[in-house]
PDB file of C-alpha atoms in Angstrom:
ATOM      1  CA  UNK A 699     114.426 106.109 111.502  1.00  0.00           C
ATOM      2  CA  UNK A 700     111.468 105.833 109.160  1.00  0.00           C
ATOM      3  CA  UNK A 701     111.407 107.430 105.470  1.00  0.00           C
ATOM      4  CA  UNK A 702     108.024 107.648 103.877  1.00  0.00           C
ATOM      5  CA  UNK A 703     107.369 108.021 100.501  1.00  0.00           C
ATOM      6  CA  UNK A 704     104.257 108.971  98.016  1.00  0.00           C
ATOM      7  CA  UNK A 705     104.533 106.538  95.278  1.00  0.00           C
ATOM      8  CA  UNK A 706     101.505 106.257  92.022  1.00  0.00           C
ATOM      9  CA  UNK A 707     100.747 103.191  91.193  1.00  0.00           C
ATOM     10  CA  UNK A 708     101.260 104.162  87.524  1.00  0.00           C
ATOM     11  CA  UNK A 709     104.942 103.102  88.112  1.00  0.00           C
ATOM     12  CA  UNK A 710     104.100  99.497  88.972  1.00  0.00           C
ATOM     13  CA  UNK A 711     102.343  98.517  85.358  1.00  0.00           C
ATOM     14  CA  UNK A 712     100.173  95.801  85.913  1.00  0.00           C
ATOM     15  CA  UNK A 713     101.278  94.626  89.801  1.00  0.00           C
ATOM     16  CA  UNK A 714      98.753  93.157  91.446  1.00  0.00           C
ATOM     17  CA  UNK A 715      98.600  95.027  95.485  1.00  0.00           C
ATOM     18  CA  UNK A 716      96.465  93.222  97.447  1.00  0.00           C
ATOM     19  CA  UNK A 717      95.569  89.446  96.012  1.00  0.00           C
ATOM     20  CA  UNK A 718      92.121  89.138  94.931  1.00  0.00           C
ATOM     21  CA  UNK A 719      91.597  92.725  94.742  1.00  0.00           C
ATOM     22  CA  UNK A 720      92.964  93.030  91.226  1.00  0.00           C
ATOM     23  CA  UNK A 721      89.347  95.519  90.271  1.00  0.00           C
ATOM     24  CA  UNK A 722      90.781  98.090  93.044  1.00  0.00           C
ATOM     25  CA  UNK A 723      93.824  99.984  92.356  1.00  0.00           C
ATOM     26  CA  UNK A 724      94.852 102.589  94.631  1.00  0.00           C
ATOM     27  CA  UNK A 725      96.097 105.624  92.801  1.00  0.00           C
ATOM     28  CA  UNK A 726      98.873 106.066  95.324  1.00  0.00           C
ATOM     29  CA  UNK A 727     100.821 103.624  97.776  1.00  0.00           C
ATOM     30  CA  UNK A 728     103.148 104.969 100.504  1.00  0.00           C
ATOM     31  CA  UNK A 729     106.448 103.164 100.444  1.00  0.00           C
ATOM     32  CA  UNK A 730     108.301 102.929 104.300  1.00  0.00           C
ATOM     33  CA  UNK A 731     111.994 102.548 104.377  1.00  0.00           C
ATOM     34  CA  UNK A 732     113.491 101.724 107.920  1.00  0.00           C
ATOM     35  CA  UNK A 733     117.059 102.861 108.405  1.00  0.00           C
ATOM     36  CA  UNK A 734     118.912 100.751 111.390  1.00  0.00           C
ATOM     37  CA  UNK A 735     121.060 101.585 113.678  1.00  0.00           C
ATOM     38  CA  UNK A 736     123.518  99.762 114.767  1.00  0.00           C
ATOM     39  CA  UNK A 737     125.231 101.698 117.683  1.00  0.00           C
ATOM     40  CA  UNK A 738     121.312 101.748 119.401  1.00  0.00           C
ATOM     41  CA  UNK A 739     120.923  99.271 122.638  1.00  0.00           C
ATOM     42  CA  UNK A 740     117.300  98.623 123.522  1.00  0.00           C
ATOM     43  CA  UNK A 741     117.757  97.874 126.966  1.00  0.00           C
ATOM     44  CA  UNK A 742     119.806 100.493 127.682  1.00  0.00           C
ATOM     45  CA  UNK A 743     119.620 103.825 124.799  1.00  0.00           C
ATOM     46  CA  UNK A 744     116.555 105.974 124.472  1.00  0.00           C
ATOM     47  CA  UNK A 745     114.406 104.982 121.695  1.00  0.00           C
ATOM     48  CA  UNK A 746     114.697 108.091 119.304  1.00  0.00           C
ATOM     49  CA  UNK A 747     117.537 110.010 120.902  1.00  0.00           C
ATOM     50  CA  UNK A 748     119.163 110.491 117.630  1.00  0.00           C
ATOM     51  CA  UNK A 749     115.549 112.537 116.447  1.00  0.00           C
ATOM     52  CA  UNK A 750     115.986 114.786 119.106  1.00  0.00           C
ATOM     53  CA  UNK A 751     112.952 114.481 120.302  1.00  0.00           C
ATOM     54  CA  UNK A 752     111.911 115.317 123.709  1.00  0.00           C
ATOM     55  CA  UNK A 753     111.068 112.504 125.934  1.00  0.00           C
ATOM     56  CA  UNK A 754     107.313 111.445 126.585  1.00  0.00           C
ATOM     57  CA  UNK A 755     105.321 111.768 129.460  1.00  0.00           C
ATOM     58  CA  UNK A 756     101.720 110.899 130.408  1.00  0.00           C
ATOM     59  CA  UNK A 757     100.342 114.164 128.760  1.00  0.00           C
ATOM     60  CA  UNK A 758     102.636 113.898 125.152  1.00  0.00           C
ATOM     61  CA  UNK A 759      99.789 114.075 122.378  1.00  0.00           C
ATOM     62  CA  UNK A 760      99.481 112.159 119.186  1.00  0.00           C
ATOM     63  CA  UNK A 761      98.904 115.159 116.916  1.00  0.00           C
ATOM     64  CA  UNK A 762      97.249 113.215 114.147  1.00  0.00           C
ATOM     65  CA  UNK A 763      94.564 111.692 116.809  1.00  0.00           C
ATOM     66  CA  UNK A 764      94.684 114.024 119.477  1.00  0.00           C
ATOM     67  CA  UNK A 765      95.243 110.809 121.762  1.00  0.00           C
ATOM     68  CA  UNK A 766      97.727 111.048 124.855  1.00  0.00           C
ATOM     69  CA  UNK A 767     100.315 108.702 126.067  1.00  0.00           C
ATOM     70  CA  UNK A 768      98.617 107.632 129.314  1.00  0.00           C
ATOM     71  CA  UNK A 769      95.470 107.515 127.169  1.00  0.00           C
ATOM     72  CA  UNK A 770      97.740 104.825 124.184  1.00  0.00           C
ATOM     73  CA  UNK A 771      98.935 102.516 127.038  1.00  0.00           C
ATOM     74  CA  UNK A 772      95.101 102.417 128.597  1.00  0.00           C
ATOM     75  CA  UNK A 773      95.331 101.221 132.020  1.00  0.00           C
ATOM     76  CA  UNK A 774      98.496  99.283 131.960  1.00  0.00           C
ATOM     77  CA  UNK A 775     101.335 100.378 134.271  1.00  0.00           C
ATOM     78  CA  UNK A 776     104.465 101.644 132.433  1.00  0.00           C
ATOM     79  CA  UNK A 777     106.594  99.412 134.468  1.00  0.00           C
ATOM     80  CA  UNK A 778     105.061  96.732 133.070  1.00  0.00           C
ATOM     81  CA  UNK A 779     106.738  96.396 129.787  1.00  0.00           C
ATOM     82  CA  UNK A 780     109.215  99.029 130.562  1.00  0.00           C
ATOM     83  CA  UNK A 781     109.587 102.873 129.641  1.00  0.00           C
ATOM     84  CA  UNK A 782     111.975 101.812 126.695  1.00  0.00           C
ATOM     85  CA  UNK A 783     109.148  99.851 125.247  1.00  0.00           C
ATOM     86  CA  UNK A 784     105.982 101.976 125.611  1.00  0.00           C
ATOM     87  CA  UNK A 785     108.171 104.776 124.682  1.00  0.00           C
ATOM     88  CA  UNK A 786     108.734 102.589 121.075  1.00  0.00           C
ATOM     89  CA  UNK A 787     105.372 101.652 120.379  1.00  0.00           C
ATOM     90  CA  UNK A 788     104.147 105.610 120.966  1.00  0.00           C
ATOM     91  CA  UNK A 789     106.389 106.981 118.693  1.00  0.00           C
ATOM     92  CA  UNK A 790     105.928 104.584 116.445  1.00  0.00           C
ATOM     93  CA  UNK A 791     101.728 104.971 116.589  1.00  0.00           C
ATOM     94  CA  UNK A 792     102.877 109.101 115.949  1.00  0.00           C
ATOM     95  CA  UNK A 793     104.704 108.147 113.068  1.00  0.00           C
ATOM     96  CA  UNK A 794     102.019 105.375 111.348  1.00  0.00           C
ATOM     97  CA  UNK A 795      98.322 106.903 112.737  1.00  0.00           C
ATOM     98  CA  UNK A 796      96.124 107.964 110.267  1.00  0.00           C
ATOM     99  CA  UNK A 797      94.263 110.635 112.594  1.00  0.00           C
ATOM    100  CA  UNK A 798      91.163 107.630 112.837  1.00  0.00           C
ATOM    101  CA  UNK A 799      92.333 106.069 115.819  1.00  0.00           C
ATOM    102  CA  UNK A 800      89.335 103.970 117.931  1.00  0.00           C
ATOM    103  CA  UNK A 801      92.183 101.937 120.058  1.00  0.00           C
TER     104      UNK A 801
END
């Protein structure tokens, strides 16, 4: 699972962000902390299971971008890649999008 937190840069003194961008200093950065688990199988578990969230189908909306699953893959065939994996890299666009999405 993902944890994200609001941090100002106030905290971080005189860190430098972004190299070569010293002039710009955000007055927030978002830190992400990934918790693993173990016990999970990618070839075999659901991603997510332990979220209980419900599993995705071609009409499951991003609700930051208004974007749908079948719309995220574009015209590649789940089968592809695999359920496991599209189903991975759409929760984890839900999670990350900013509501801006052009891809």
């Amino acid at each position: 699972s993902v944890n994200r937190t609001k941090m100002s840069t106030d905290l971080l003194g005189d860190a430098v962000l972004v190299k070569g961008n010293a002039a710009h200093k955000p007055a927030h950065v978002f830190i992400y902390e990934c918790t693993r688990n173990d016990s999970y199988q990618p070839d075999k578990d659901e991603p997510f299971a332990d979220e209980g969230l419900t599993a995705i189908n071609d009409e499951t909306i991003c609700k930051k971008c208004q974007k749908t699953f079948k719309e995220f893959r574009g015209n590649v065939d789940i089968q592809d890649q695999g359920v496991v994996q599209w189903t991975r890299r759409f929760r984890n666009h839900t999670i990350h999008c900013t509501g801006n999405c052009n891809n």
